[in-house]
Coordinates of C-alpha atoms in Angstrom, one line a residue:
M1 CA 1.3 11.4 6.5
G2 CA -2.0 10.9 8.4
T3 CA -4.6 13.3 6.9
V4 CA -2.2 15.8 5.4
P5 CA -3.5 16.7 1.9
L6 CA -1.6 15.5 -1.1
P7 CA -1.6 17.0 -4.7
D8 CA -4.4 14.7 -5.8
N9 CA -6.6 15.9 -2.9
F10 CA -6.1 19.6 -3.9
E11 CA -7.1 18.7 -7.4
I12 CA -10.3 17.1 -6.1
V13 CA -11.1 20.2 -4.1
D14 CA -10.4 22.5 -7.0
D15 CA -12.9 20.5 -9.1
F16 CA -15.4 20.9 -6.2
L17 CA -14.7 24.6 -6.0
K18 CA -15.5 25.0 -9.7
R19 CA -18.9 23.5 -9.1
F20 CA -19.4 25.6 -6.0
K21 CA -18.6 28.7 -8.1
K22 CA -21.2 27.8 -10.6
L23 CA -23.7 27.3 -7.9
R24 CA -22.9 30.7 -6.4
G25 CA -23.3 32.4 -9.8
K26 CA -26.7 30.8 -10.2
Y27 CA -28.3 31.5 -6.8
Q28 CA -26.3 34.5 -5.4
Q29 CA -28.8 37.5 -5.7
S30 CA -28.9 41.0 -4.3
H31 CA -31.7 40.1 -2.0
N32 CA -29.6 37.3 -0.3
P33 CA -26.1 38.8 -0.1
D34 CA -25.0 36.3 2.5
F35 CA -25.9 33.2 0.4
T36 CA -22.3 32.3 -0.4
K37 CA -21.0 32.6 3.1
D38 CA -24.0 30.8 4.6
L39 CA -23.6 27.9 2.1
W40 CA -19.9 27.6 2.8
D41 CA -20.5 27.7 6.6
A42 CA -23.0 24.8 6.1
I43 CA -20.4 22.8 4.0
S44 CA -17.7 23.4 6.6
F45 CA -20.0 22.2 9.4
V46 CA -21.0 19.0 7.5
H47 CA -17.4 18.2 6.6
N48 CA -16.1 18.2 10.2
Y49 CA -14.6 14.7 10.0
E50 CA -10.9 14.8 9.1
T51 CA -9.8 13.3 5.8
R52 CA -7.2 14.4 3.3
N53 CA -9.9 15.8 1.1
T54 CA -11.7 17.8 3.8
N55 CA -8.3 19.1 5.1
A56 CA -7.6 20.5 1.6
L57 CA -10.8 22.6 1.7
P58 CA -10.4 26.3 2.5
R59 CA -10.5 26.7 6.2
A60 CA -12.5 29.9 6.4
Y61 CA -14.8 32.0 4.2
E62 CA -11.9 34.4 3.5
D63 CA -9.7 31.6 2.4
L64 CA -12.5 30.4 0.0
Q65 CA -12.4 33.8 -1.8
E66 CA -8.7 33.3 -2.4
A67 CA -9.0 29.7 -3.4
L68 CA -11.6 30.4 -6.0
V69 CA -9.0 32.7 -7.7
V70 CA -5.6 31.0 -7.1
G71 CA -6.6 27.4 -6.3
S72 CA -6.9 25.5 -3.1
A73 CA -3.2 24.5 -2.9
R74 CA -1.9 28.1 -3.2
S75 CA -4.5 29.3 -0.6
F76 CA -3.3 26.5 1.8
L77 CA 0.3 27.7 1.6
P78 CA 0.2 30.0 4.7
Y79 CA -1.0 27.1 6.8
S80 CA 1.8 24.8 5.7
V81 CA 4.8 27.0 6.3
R82 CA 6.1 26.9 9.9
S83 CA 8.9 28.6 11.8
L84 CA 12.0 26.7 12.9
E85 CA 10.9 27.3 16.5
W86 CA 7.4 25.8 15.9
L87 CA 9.0 22.8 14.2
K88 CA 11.3 22.2 17.1
D89 CA 8.4 22.1 19.5
H90 CA 5.8 20.3 17.3
G91 CA 7.6 18.7 14.4
R92 CA 7.7 14.9 14.1
C93 CA 10.2 13.6 11.5
M94 CA 9.1 10.6 9.6
D95 CA 12.4 9.9 8.0
N96 CA 14.7 9.6 11.0
I97 CA 14.9 5.9 10.1
R98 CA 15.0 4.0 6.8
P99 CA 14.7 0.3 6.0
G100 CA 17.6 -1.9 5.1
N101 CA 19.0 -5.4 5.5
S102 CA 19.2 -6.2 9.2
T103 CA 22.5 -6.9 10.9
I104 CA 20.8 -9.9 12.6
K105 CA 21.3 -13.0 10.6
Q106 CA 18.1 -14.2 8.8
A107 CA 16.1 -11.4 10.4
G108 CA 15.3 -9.9 7.0
R109 CA 14.8 -6.1 7.1
G110 CA 15.7 -3.7 9.8
A111 CA 15.5 0.0 10.6
F112 CA 18.5 2.2 10.4
A113 CA 19.1 5.8 11.5
S114 CA 19.2 8.1 8.5
R115 CA 20.7 10.9 10.7
F116 CA 22.1 11.4 14.2
I117 CA 19.4 10.9 16.8
P118 CA 20.3 12.2 20.3
K119 CA 19.4 10.4 23.5
G120 CA 15.8 11.1 24.2
G121 CA 15.1 12.1 20.6
L122 CA 12.3 10.8 18.5
V123 CA 13.2 7.8 16.4
A124 CA 9.8 7.4 14.8
P125 CA 6.1 8.2 15.6
G126 CA 3.7 5.3 16.0
P127 CA 0.0 6.1 15.5
L128 CA -1.9 2.9 16.5
L129 CA -4.7 0.9 15.1
H130 CA -6.4 -0.6 18.1
I131 CA -7.9 -4.1 17.9
P132 CA -10.0 -4.7 21.1
N133 CA -10.0 -8.5 20.8
K134 CA -6.9 -10.3 19.5
T135 CA -9.0 -13.3 18.4
A136 CA -10.0 -11.1 15.4
L137 CA -6.6 -12.2 13.9
N138 CA -7.3 -15.9 14.2
I139 CA -7.3 -17.9 10.9
Y140 CA -9.8 -20.8 11.0
E141 CA -10.0 -24.0 9.1
I142 CA -12.8 -24.2 6.5
D143 CA -15.6 -26.8 7.1
P144 CA -15.7 -28.8 3.8
H145 CA -19.4 -29.4 4.1
T146 CA -20.6 -25.8 4.8
E147 CA -17.6 -24.0 3.2
M148 CA -17.7 -21.7 6.3
R149 CA -15.0 -21.2 8.8
D150 CA -14.9 -23.7 11.7
T151 CA -14.2 -21.5 14.8
S152 CA -13.4 -24.6 16.8
R153 CA -10.3 -25.2 14.6
I154 CA -7.7 -22.5 14.5
Y155 CA -5.3 -22.8 11.5
G156 CA -3.0 -20.0 12.5
K157 CA -2.9 -16.2 13.1
Q158 CA -2.6 -13.3 10.7
L159 CA 0.9 -12.0 9.9
I160 CA 0.0 -8.5 11.3
L161 CA 0.1 -9.9 14.8
N162 CA 3.9 -9.8 14.7
Y163 CA 3.8 -6.1 14.2
C164 CA 1.4 -5.3 17.1
F165 CA 1.9 -4.6 20.8
G166 CA -0.1 -6.5 23.4
H167 CA -0.2 -7.5 27.0
R168 CA -0.5 -11.0 28.6
K169 CA -3.4 -9.8 30.7
S170 CA -5.4 -8.2 27.9
T171 CA -7.2 -9.0 24.7
L172 CA -6.2 -5.6 23.2
L173 CA -3.7 -5.3 20.4
L174 CA -2.1 -2.0 19.4
C175 CA -0.6 -2.0 15.9
P176 CA 1.6 0.9 14.7
Y177 CA 0.9 1.7 11.1
T178 CA 3.8 4.0 10.1
S179 CA 6.0 1.9 7.8
P180 CA 9.5 2.9 9.2
S181 CA 8.6 1.7 12.7
A182 CA 7.6 -1.8 11.4
Y183 CA 11.2 -2.5 10.5
I184 CA 12.5 -2.1 14.1
N185 CA 13.8 -5.4 15.3
H186 CA 14.2 -7.0 18.8
N187 CA 17.3 -6.9 21.0
S188 CA 16.9 -7.6 24.7
E189 CA 20.6 -7.2 25.6
S190 CA 21.4 -3.8 24.1
P191 CA 18.3 -2.0 22.8
N192 CA 18.9 1.6 21.8
A193 CA 15.3 2.7 21.7
R194 CA 12.1 2.2 23.7
V195 CA 8.3 2.8 23.3
V196 CA 6.5 5.6 25.3
W197 CA 3.1 7.1 24.9
A198 CA 3.1 10.1 22.6
R199 CA 3.0 13.6 24.0
E200 CA -0.3 15.2 24.8
G201 CA -1.3 17.3 21.8
T202 CA 0.1 14.9 19.3
P203 CA -2.2 14.5 16.3
N204 CA -4.4 11.4 16.5
F205 CA -3.7 10.9 20.2
Q206 CA -6.6 11.2 22.7
H207 CA -4.8 11.0 26.0
D208 CA -8.0 10.5 27.9
W209 CA -8.5 7.1 26.1
L210 CA -5.8 5.7 28.4
N211 CA -8.4 6.0 31.2
D212 CA -11.2 4.3 29.3
D213 CA -11.8 0.5 29.2
I214 CA -11.8 -1.8 26.2
D215 CA -15.6 -1.7 25.9
F216 CA -15.1 2.0 25.1
L217 CA -12.4 1.3 22.5
K218 CA -14.8 -1.1 20.8
T219 CA -17.0 1.8 20.0
M220 CA -14.2 3.9 18.6
E221 CA -13.8 3.6 14.8
I222 CA -11.1 6.3 14.5
I223 CA -7.4 6.5 15.4
G224 CA -7.0 7.9 18.9
L225 CA -3.9 6.3 20.3
S226 CA -0.3 6.8 19.5
V227 CA 3.2 6.0 20.8
D228 CA 6.7 7.4 20.1
F229 CA 9.8 5.3 19.6
I230 CA 12.5 7.2 21.6
A231 CA 16.3 6.8 21.6
T232 CA 17.7 5.6 24.9
R233 CA 21.2 6.7 23.9
D234 CA 22.8 8.5 21.1
I235 CA 22.2 6.7 17.8
Q236 CA 24.7 7.3 15.0
P237 CA 23.8 7.6 11.3
G238 CA 23.6 4.2 9.7
E239 CA 23.2 2.4 13.1
E240 CA 20.4 -0.2 13.3
V241 CA 17.6 0.6 15.8
F242 CA 16.4 -2.0 18.3
I243 CA 13.8 -2.2 21.0
D244 CA 13.1 -4.9 23.5
Y245 CA 10.0 -6.9 22.5
G246 CA 9.7 -8.2 26.1
Q247 CA 10.6 -11.4 28.0
E248 CA 7.4 -13.2 27.0
W249 CA 8.1 -12.6 23.3
E250 CA 11.7 -13.8 23.6
E251 CA 10.7 -16.9 25.5
A252 CA 8.1 -17.7 22.8
W253 CA 10.7 -17.2 20.1
N254 CA 13.3 -19.4 21.8
A255 CA 10.7 -22.1 22.3
Y256 CA 9.6 -21.9 18.7
I257 CA 13.1 -22.3 17.2
K258 CA 13.8 -25.4 19.3
V259 CA 10.9 -27.3 17.8
W260 CA 10.8 -25.7 14.3
K261 CA 10.9 -28.2 11.4
R262 CA 11.4 -27.4 7.8
P263 CA 8.0 -27.7 5.9
A264 CA 7.6 -30.7 3.7
G265 CA 8.8 -30.1 0.2
S266 CA 10.7 -26.9 1.1
Q267 CA 14.2 -28.3 0.7
N268 CA 14.5 -26.9 -2.8
Y269 CA 12.9 -23.5 -2.0
F270 CA 14.2 -20.7 -4.0
A271 CA 12.8 -17.1 -3.5
G272 CA 11.7 -15.3 -6.6
S273 CA 13.4 -12.2 -5.1
E274 CA 16.8 -13.9 -5.5
L275 CA 16.3 -14.0 -9.3
Q276 CA 15.3 -10.3 -9.2
S277 CA 18.5 -9.3 -7.3
D278 CA 20.7 -9.9 -10.3
L279 CA 19.2 -9.3 -13.8
S280 CA 22.3 -10.5 -15.5
I281 CA 21.5 -14.1 -14.6
P282 CA 19.8 -15.8 -17.6
L283 CA 16.3 -17.1 -16.9
R284 CA 15.6 -20.7 -17.8
T285 CA 13.1 -21.5 -20.5
S286 CA 10.2 -23.8 -20.0
L287 CA 12.1 -26.5 -21.8
E288 CA 15.2 -26.1 -19.6
Q289 CA 13.1 -26.2 -16.5
Q290 CA 12.0 -29.7 -17.4
T291 CA 15.4 -30.9 -16.4
E292 CA 16.4 -28.1 -14.1
P293 CA 13.2 -26.7 -12.6
Y294 CA 12.8 -23.7 -10.3
S295 CA 11.0 -24.4 -7.1
D296 CA 7.2 -24.5 -7.3
N297 CA 6.8 -21.1 -5.7
V298 CA 8.6 -19.1 -8.5
V299 CA 6.5 -17.5 -11.2
F300 CA 7.3 -15.0 -13.9
Y301 CA 5.3 -11.9 -14.8
C302 CA 5.4 -10.0 -18.1
H303 CA 3.7 -6.7 -19.0
Y304 CA 0.5 -7.6 -20.8
E305 CA -3.2 -6.9 -20.5
Y306 CA -6.0 -9.1 -21.7
Y307 CA -9.7 -8.3 -21.9
Q308 CA -12.5 -10.6 -23.2
G309 CA -12.5 -10.6 -26.9
W310 CA -8.9 -9.4 -27.3
P311 CA -7.4 -11.5 -30.2
D312 CA -4.5 -13.8 -29.6
G313 CA -1.3 -13.3 -31.6
I314 CA 2.4 -12.3 -31.4
W315 CA 3.5 -8.9 -30.3
N316 CA 7.1 -7.6 -30.5
W317 CA 8.2 -5.8 -27.3
E318 CA 7.9 -2.0 -27.2
A319 CA 9.1 0.3 -24.4
T320 CA 5.5 1.6 -24.0
F321 CA 4.4 -1.9 -22.9
E322 CA 5.9 -1.2 -19.5
E323 CA 2.8 0.9 -18.7
L324 CA 0.7 -2.3 -18.9
P325 CA 0.0 -4.4 -15.8
L326 CA 2.0 -7.5 -15.0
Y327 CA 0.5 -10.8 -16.2
P328 CA 1.8 -14.4 -15.4
C329 CA 3.8 -15.8 -18.3
K330 CA 6.3 -18.6 -19.1
I331 CA 9.6 -18.1 -20.8
T332 CA 9.7 -20.0 -24.2
S333 CA 13.1 -18.9 -25.6
R334 CA 16.2 -16.8 -24.9
K335 CA 18.7 -14.9 -26.9
Y336 CA 21.5 -12.5 -26.2
D337 CA 23.6 -9.8 -27.7
I338 CA 26.6 -7.8 -26.5
D339 CA 26.2 -4.1 -25.8
K340 CA 28.8 -1.4 -26.6
D341 CA 30.4 -1.9 -23.1
G342 CA 30.9 -5.6 -23.7
N343 CA 28.1 -6.7 -21.4
V344 CA 25.7 -9.6 -22.2
Q345 CA 22.1 -8.5 -22.6
Y346 CA 19.4 -11.2 -22.6
H347 CA 16.1 -10.9 -24.4
Y348 CA 13.2 -13.4 -24.1
N349 CA 10.1 -14.6 -25.8
A350 CA 7.3 -15.4 -23.4
T351 CA 3.8 -16.8 -23.7
M352 CA 1.0 -15.6 -21.3
L353 CA -0.6 -18.3 -19.1
T354 CA -4.1 -19.4 -19.9
S355 CA -7.1 -19.8 -17.6
S356 CA -6.4 -23.5 -16.6
E357 CA -2.8 -22.6 -15.8
V358 CA -3.9 -19.7 -13.6
V359 CA -7.0 -20.8 -11.7
G360 CA -6.2 -22.3 -8.3
S361 CA -2.5 -21.6 -8.6
N362 CA -2.2 -18.5 -6.4
L363 CA -1.2 -16.3 -9.3
V364 CA -2.2 -12.6 -9.5
I365 CA -4.3 -11.6 -12.5
P366 CA -4.6 -7.8 -13.2
A367 CA -7.9 -6.2 -13.9
G368 CA -9.6 -8.0 -16.7
D369 CA -9.9 -11.7 -17.5
A370 CA -7.7 -14.7 -17.7
I371 CA -6.8 -15.7 -21.2
P372 CA -9.1 -18.6 -22.4
D373 CA -7.6 -22.0 -23.0
G374 CA -6.7 -22.6 -26.6
E375 CA -5.5 -19.1 -27.3
T376 CA -1.8 -18.2 -27.6
H377 CA -0.7 -14.7 -26.6
T378 CA 3.1 -14.3 -27.1
M379 CA 5.5 -11.4 -26.6
T380 CA 8.9 -11.4 -28.3
D381 CA 12.2 -9.7 -27.7
I382 CA 11.4 -8.8 -24.0
P383 CA 14.3 -7.3 -22.1
R384 CA 15.2 -8.9 -18.8
S385 CA 14.3 -5.7 -17.0
A386 CA 10.7 -6.1 -18.2
I387 CA 10.2 -9.6 -16.7
E388 CA 9.6 -9.9 -13.0
A389 CA 10.3 -13.1 -11.0
R390 CA 8.0 -13.4 -7.9
D391 CA 6.8 -15.9 -5.4
K392 CA 3.3 -17.2 -5.7
M393 CA 0.9 -15.8 -3.2
Y394 CA 1.2 -17.3 0.3
S395 CA 4.3 -19.3 -0.6
K396 CA 6.8 -17.2 1.3
N397 CA 8.2 -18.3 4.7
E398 CA 5.9 -16.0 6.6
Y399 CA 2.8 -17.7 5.2
M400 CA 3.8 -21.3 6.2
P401 CA 1.4 -23.0 8.7
N402 CA 4.2 -23.2 11.2
S403 CA 5.4 -19.6 10.9
F404 CA 6.1 -17.7 14.1
R405 CA 3.3 -15.5 15.3
H406 CA 3.5 -13.4 18.5
E407 CA 2.7 -9.8 19.4
M408 CA 5.4 -7.5 20.9
M409 CA 4.8 -7.0 24.6
M410 CA 4.0 -3.6 26.0
P411 CA 5.8 -2.9 29.3
D412 CA 3.7 -3.2 32.4
D413 CA 4.5 0.3 33.6
M414 CA 2.9 1.9 30.5
F415 CA -0.1 -0.4 30.0
P416 CA -3.2 1.1 31.6
A417 CA -4.9 -0.9 34.3
S418 CA -8.3 -0.1 32.7
W419 CA -7.3 -2.4 29.7
I420 CA -6.6 -5.4 31.8
N421 CA -9.4 -7.9 31.1
L422 CA -7.9 -11.4 31.3

């Protein structure tokens, strides 16, 4: 979406225009007939940095007059309607691909064509976040004496590295930030897409940056680089999209899987998402878990909100509680009934976790406070759909100390020589 205004942005601008209108009524006088225009020109000059809010502002003084009457969204309409000819030349579809379960075993998610994409057609745009020095993604051990990071001991690298492009002779990383493109997996034998630099004139693409060095990129705090994922052959609807991550990436992956060992204590690992995939499976109560426990990474969340001073007690579930944030809880009891279609429907009683059960356990607490020890906050008759099974933070495979980390490799023939610094 980039800096395209959304409904909330137009609401913010409409509120601003109401205040502007009051200001105009207060100071616009017969002796300064150009006051409103001069003030708006000054505002337009100051707000020359693109954001969604500034792009929702009326573009010219004439548009301001209309926006004050019909609203900023309505006045923006002529600029948002384009002809089919214009769209064919300048349009960039964001939904040519969609996420789904990859056809590669154990690869997780993949990207699939949501419509026919002809050879040479755009699979997905890829505006890039540039990171001049890849060491910025290092994760360091903490010195127990100073409680500061020890830069001489690297613990690992941040997960985002796997979604960035790099080059073996450069410190630069280029990270696409459009969500569809992040699902495109690797296939060196039969890729059906490739990466190229975006066309000149593409929003957020400064073509001249390709001629500047990394010292210049260090000074740039805006998005100015972008790639396109292009089909190398016709791609049919529903077909998975692949690119070649490069020989160096593939060699690193093959070396990794040869020496990979299961982390200690992970033999009983059970993902919380597996419990969420089938809500008809009964959840075990705390008592049942004493003899048949879930793996340590699984935690349950119920809809509940606590603030300091909120009294403890027992609340019976109401549908409006779904608007409350999720709070970690434990299942205390379970019952069931049979619906009119003959299906078993489970309902649960749950108690919210207290401070000592939460602190240091990598659980997420919503805005507010943890419930103090000694208090009991219980919810009864909760439907299964209102309980969420999750993994504790940093307990999934991708957060393990020995998880694979390697950037995708940008082809030599498209990587600018000015960025070579190793």
